[in-house]
Amino acid sequence: MPIQSGYRADLAYIHDAGHGAIARDAAARLINELSDLERTGTVIDVGCGSGILAQVLTEAGYNVIGIDVSEAMVALARTRAPSAEFRIGSFVATVVPECTAVTAVGEVLSYAFDSANDDRERSGWFRRVYKALRPGGVL
């Protein structure tokens, strides 16, 4: 069962149009950061939004798993980055597989409308991320 969305179709569109440059910049910076580590690998994108970061990363050869609580955002993401995998749900509840990087662009770590996101759950998520990141991986 999806948790509270926060971003329905109207706000998802506005966020995509108005904040897309932030995700594009983050993707370019991440690719640059990873250039000495790996040119491929899996990136977990929590709060993936409309899939802008996923699109740039998949085009660069990375596998992307995007997670967002908003069904509307994930619908946009699936259209924008069809080769990425997207899941609807809270980032704190997701399994974090071995990966090269984990991204959290924007304010996802502090989403108050994600009822699963509290101090205890976030702390557990950070521990799982630490275990999942390959040596030299990036959060």
PDB file of C-alpha atoms in Angstrom:
ATOM      1  CA  MET A   1       0.000   0.000   0.000  1.00  0.00           C
ATOM      2  CA  PRO A   2       1.517   3.348  -1.034  1.00  0.00           C
ATOM      3  CA  ILE A   3       2.117   5.824   1.757  1.00  0.00           C
ATOM      4  CA  GLN A   4       1.107   9.460   1.625  1.00  0.00           C
ATOM      5  CA  SER A   5       2.159  10.874  -1.710  1.00  0.00           C
ATOM      6  CA  GLY A   6       3.005  14.501  -1.085  1.00  0.00           C
ATOM      7  CA  TYR A   7       3.393  14.948  -4.837  1.00  0.00           C
ATOM      8  CA  ARG A   8       0.328  14.290  -6.941  1.00  0.00           C
ATOM      9  CA  ALA A   9       0.233  14.865 -10.721  1.00  0.00           C
ATOM     10  CA  ASP A  10       0.021  18.669 -10.551  1.00  0.00           C
ATOM     11  CA  LEU A  11       2.833  19.160  -8.047  1.00  0.00           C
ATOM     12  CA  ALA A  12       4.927  16.434  -9.719  1.00  0.00           C
ATOM     13  CA  TYR A  13       4.757  18.381 -12.985  1.00  0.00           C
ATOM     14  CA  ILE A  14       5.686  21.658 -11.271  1.00  0.00           C
ATOM     15  CA  HIS A  15       8.576  20.041  -9.408  1.00  0.00           C
ATOM     16  CA  ASP A  16       9.834  18.408 -12.603  1.00  0.00           C
ATOM     17  CA  ALA A  17       9.715  21.662 -14.565  1.00  0.00           C
ATOM     18  CA  GLY A  18      11.012  23.922 -11.826  1.00  0.00           C
ATOM     19  CA  HIS A  19      13.697  21.837 -10.137  1.00  0.00           C
ATOM     20  CA  GLY A  20      15.019  19.628 -12.927  1.00  0.00           C
ATOM     21  CA  ALA A  21      18.277  21.536 -13.209  1.00  0.00           C
ATOM     22  CA  ILE A  22      19.213  20.457  -9.673  1.00  0.00           C
ATOM     23  CA  ALA A  23      18.942  16.770 -10.616  1.00  0.00           C
ATOM     24  CA  ARG A  24      20.843  17.303 -13.882  1.00  0.00           C
ATOM     25  CA  ASP A  25      23.657  19.057 -12.013  1.00  0.00           C
ATOM     26  CA  ALA A  26      23.741  16.333  -9.349  1.00  0.00           C
ATOM     27  CA  ALA A  27      23.956  13.625 -12.032  1.00  0.00           C
ATOM     28  CA  ALA A  28      26.878  15.365 -13.760  1.00  0.00           C
ATOM     29  CA  ARG A  29      28.695  15.802 -10.449  1.00  0.00           C
ATOM     30  CA  LEU A  30      28.117  12.162  -9.507  1.00  0.00           C
ATOM     31  CA  ILE A  31      29.412  10.884 -12.846  1.00  0.00           C
ATOM     32  CA  ASN A  32      32.493  13.037 -12.366  1.00  0.00           C
ATOM     33  CA  GLU A  33      32.955  11.767  -8.795  1.00  0.00           C
ATOM     34  CA  LEU A  34      32.626   8.162  -9.916  1.00  0.00           C
ATOM     35  CA  SER A  35      34.909   8.521 -12.941  1.00  0.00           C
ATOM     36  CA  ASP A  36      37.933   7.331 -10.959  1.00  0.00           C
ATOM     37  CA  LEU A  37      35.994   4.482  -9.325  1.00  0.00           C
ATOM     38  CA  GLU A  38      33.662   2.904 -11.858  1.00  0.00           C
ATOM     39  CA  ARG A  39      32.141   3.799 -15.158  1.00  0.00           C
ATOM     40  CA  THR A  40      29.283   1.357 -14.565  1.00  0.00           C
ATOM     41  CA  GLY A  41      27.505  -0.063 -11.563  1.00  0.00           C
ATOM     42  CA  THR A  42      24.273   0.393  -9.696  1.00  0.00           C
ATOM     43  CA  VAL A  43      23.091   3.710  -8.324  1.00  0.00           C
ATOM     44  CA  ILE A  44      20.209   3.824  -5.859  1.00  0.00           C
ATOM     45  CA  ASP A  45      18.320   7.115  -6.240  1.00  0.00           C
ATOM     46  CA  VAL A  46      16.086   7.766  -3.226  1.00  0.00           C
ATOM     47  CA  GLY A  47      13.463  10.421  -3.757  1.00  0.00           C
ATOM     48  CA  CYS A  48      14.024   9.841  -7.476  1.00  0.00           C
ATOM     49  CA  GLY A  49      11.307  12.276  -8.453  1.00  0.00           C
ATOM     50  CA  SER A  50      10.615  12.494 -12.154  1.00  0.00           C
ATOM     51  CA  GLY A  51      13.673  10.460 -13.155  1.00  0.00           C
ATOM     52  CA  ILE A  52      15.936  13.221 -14.437  1.00  0.00           C
ATOM     53  CA  LEU A  53      18.980  11.933 -12.562  1.00  0.00           C
ATOM     54  CA  ALA A  54      18.117   8.355 -13.570  1.00  0.00           C
ATOM     55  CA  GLN A  55      17.921   9.349 -17.221  1.00  0.00           C
ATOM     56  CA  VAL A  56      21.361  10.975 -17.210  1.00  0.00           C
ATOM     57  CA  LEU A  57      22.922   8.075 -15.304  1.00  0.00           C
ATOM     58  CA  THR A  58      21.405   5.325 -17.461  1.00  0.00           C
ATOM     59  CA  GLU A  59      22.557   7.170 -20.578  1.00  0.00           C
ATOM     60  CA  ALA A  60      26.057   7.164 -19.051  1.00  0.00           C
ATOM     61  CA  GLY A  61      25.900   3.379 -18.566  1.00  0.00           C
ATOM     62  CA  TYR A  62      24.853   3.031 -14.923  1.00  0.00           C
ATOM     63  CA  ASN A  63      22.032   0.817 -13.655  1.00  0.00           C
ATOM     64  CA  VAL A  64      19.599   2.886 -11.622  1.00  0.00           C
ATOM     65  CA  ILE A  65      17.038   1.874  -9.033  1.00  0.00           C
ATOM     66  CA  GLY A  66      14.807   4.828  -8.177  1.00  0.00           C
ATOM     67  CA  ILE A  67      12.563   4.986  -5.133  1.00  0.00           C
ATOM     68  CA  ASP A  68       9.897   7.598  -4.423  1.00  0.00           C
ATOM     69  CA  VAL A  69       6.735   7.775  -2.342  1.00  0.00           C
ATOM     70  CA  SER A  70       4.891   9.619  -5.103  1.00  0.00           C
ATOM     71  CA  GLU A  71       3.108   7.507  -7.694  1.00  0.00           C
ATOM     72  CA  ALA A  72       2.883  10.576  -9.956  1.00  0.00           C
ATOM     73  CA  MET A  73       6.635  11.172  -9.783  1.00  0.00           C
ATOM     74  CA  VAL A  74       7.412   7.519 -10.488  1.00  0.00           C
ATOM     75  CA  ALA A  75       5.052   7.591 -13.489  1.00  0.00           C
ATOM     76  CA  LEU A  76       7.043  10.520 -14.916  1.00  0.00           C
ATOM     77  CA  ALA A  77      10.313   8.743 -14.108  1.00  0.00           C
ATOM     78  CA  ARG A  78       9.294   5.542 -15.869  1.00  0.00           C
ATOM     79  CA  THR A  79       8.543   7.537 -19.010  1.00  0.00           C
ATOM     80  CA  ARG A  80      11.756   9.572 -18.832  1.00  0.00           C
ATOM     81  CA  ALA A  81      14.149   6.711 -17.978  1.00  0.00           C
ATOM     82  CA  PRO A  82      12.558   3.468 -19.195  1.00  0.00           C
ATOM     83  CA  SER A  83      15.707   1.387 -18.681  1.00  0.00           C
ATOM     84  CA  ALA A  84      15.859   2.233 -14.965  1.00  0.00           C
ATOM     85  CA  GLU A  85      13.939   0.333 -12.304  1.00  0.00           C
ATOM     86  CA  PHE A  86      11.498   2.363 -10.203  1.00  0.00           C
ATOM     87  CA  ARG A  87       9.747   1.491  -6.966  1.00  0.00           C
ATOM     88  CA  ILE A  88       6.993   3.296  -5.104  1.00  0.00           C
ATOM     89  CA  GLY A  89       7.575   3.478  -1.370  1.00  0.00           C
ATOM     90  CA  SER A  90       9.569   4.972   1.438  1.00  0.00           C
ATOM     91  CA  PHE A  91      13.325   5.036   1.019  1.00  0.00           C
ATOM     92  CA  VAL A  92      13.765   3.990   4.660  1.00  0.00           C
ATOM     93  CA  ALA A  93      11.863   0.753   4.031  1.00  0.00           C
ATOM     94  CA  THR A  94      13.685  -0.274   0.874  1.00  0.00           C
ATOM     95  CA  VAL A  95      16.278  -3.005   0.587  1.00  0.00           C
ATOM     96  CA  VAL A  96      19.596  -1.476  -0.449  1.00  0.00           C
ATOM     97  CA  PRO A  97      21.484  -3.854  -2.746  1.00  0.00           C
ATOM     98  CA  GLU A  98      25.241  -3.682  -3.309  1.00  0.00           C
ATOM     99  CA  CYS A  99      25.836  -0.477  -5.209  1.00  0.00           C
ATOM    100  CA  THR A 100      28.333   2.079  -6.418  1.00  0.00           C
ATOM    101  CA  ALA A 101      26.379   5.087  -5.175  1.00  0.00           C
ATOM    102  CA  VAL A 102      23.274   6.174  -3.326  1.00  0.00           C
ATOM    103  CA  THR A 103      21.792   9.564  -4.141  1.00  0.00           C
ATOM    104  CA  ALA A 104      19.316  11.698  -2.226  1.00  0.00           C
ATOM    105  CA  VAL A 105      18.890  14.877  -4.258  1.00  0.00           C
ATOM    106  CA  GLY A 106      16.762  17.570  -2.692  1.00  0.00           C
ATOM    107  CA  GLU A 107      14.889  17.249   0.553  1.00  0.00           C
ATOM    108  CA  VAL A 108      13.947  13.548   0.540  1.00  0.00           C
ATOM    109  CA  LEU A 109      15.773  12.730   3.782  1.00  0.00           C
ATOM    110  CA  SER A 110      13.526  15.143   5.662  1.00  0.00           C
ATOM    111  CA  TYR A 111      10.143  14.455   4.045  1.00  0.00           C
ATOM    112  CA  ALA A 112       7.606  14.847   6.840  1.00  0.00           C
ATOM    113  CA  PHE A 113       4.772  13.384   4.747  1.00  0.00           C
ATOM    114  CA  ASP A 114       6.617  10.053   4.572  1.00  0.00           C
ATOM    115  CA  SER A 115       5.173   8.528   7.739  1.00  0.00           C
ATOM    116  CA  ALA A 116       7.863   5.800   7.736  1.00  0.00           C
ATOM    117  CA  ASN A 117      10.679   8.367   7.825  1.00  0.00           C
ATOM    118  CA  ASP A 118      11.645   8.918  11.446  1.00  0.00           C
ATOM    119  CA  ASP A 119      14.991   9.123  13.273  1.00  0.00           C
ATOM    120  CA  ARG A 120      15.129   5.412  14.068  1.00  0.00           C
ATOM    121  CA  GLU A 121      14.266   4.257  10.540  1.00  0.00           C
ATOM    122  CA  ARG A 122      16.613   6.778   8.919  1.00  0.00           C
ATOM    123  CA  SER A 123      19.450   5.600  11.174  1.00  0.00           C
ATOM    124  CA  GLY A 124      18.851   2.006  10.115  1.00  0.00           C
ATOM    125  CA  TRP A 125      18.768   3.071   6.479  1.00  0.00           C
ATOM    126  CA  PHE A 126      22.162   4.801   6.798  1.00  0.00           C
ATOM    127  CA  ARG A 127      23.622   1.590   8.277  1.00  0.00           C
ATOM    128  CA  ARG A 128      22.224  -0.451   5.366  1.00  0.00           C
ATOM    129  CA  VAL A 129      23.628   2.039   2.867  1.00  0.00           C
ATOM    130  CA  TYR A 130      27.059   1.839   4.485  1.00  0.00           C
ATOM    131  CA  LYS A 131      27.015  -1.968   4.179  1.00  0.00           C
ATOM    132  CA  ALA A 132      25.738  -1.889   0.591  1.00  0.00           C
ATOM    133  CA  LEU A 133      28.231   0.611  -0.834  1.00  0.00           C
ATOM    134  CA  ARG A 134      31.167  -0.903  -2.659  1.00  0.00           C
ATOM    135  CA  PRO A 135      34.611   0.289  -1.525  1.00  0.00           C
ATOM    136  CA  GLY A 136      34.977   3.899  -2.604  1.00  0.00           C
ATOM    137  CA  GLY A 137      31.235   4.204  -3.144  1.00  0.00           C
ATOM    138  CA  VAL A 138      29.460   7.521  -2.831  1.00  0.00           C
ATOM    139  CA  LEU A 139      26.484   8.680  -0.785  1.00  0.00           C
TER     140      LEU A 139
END
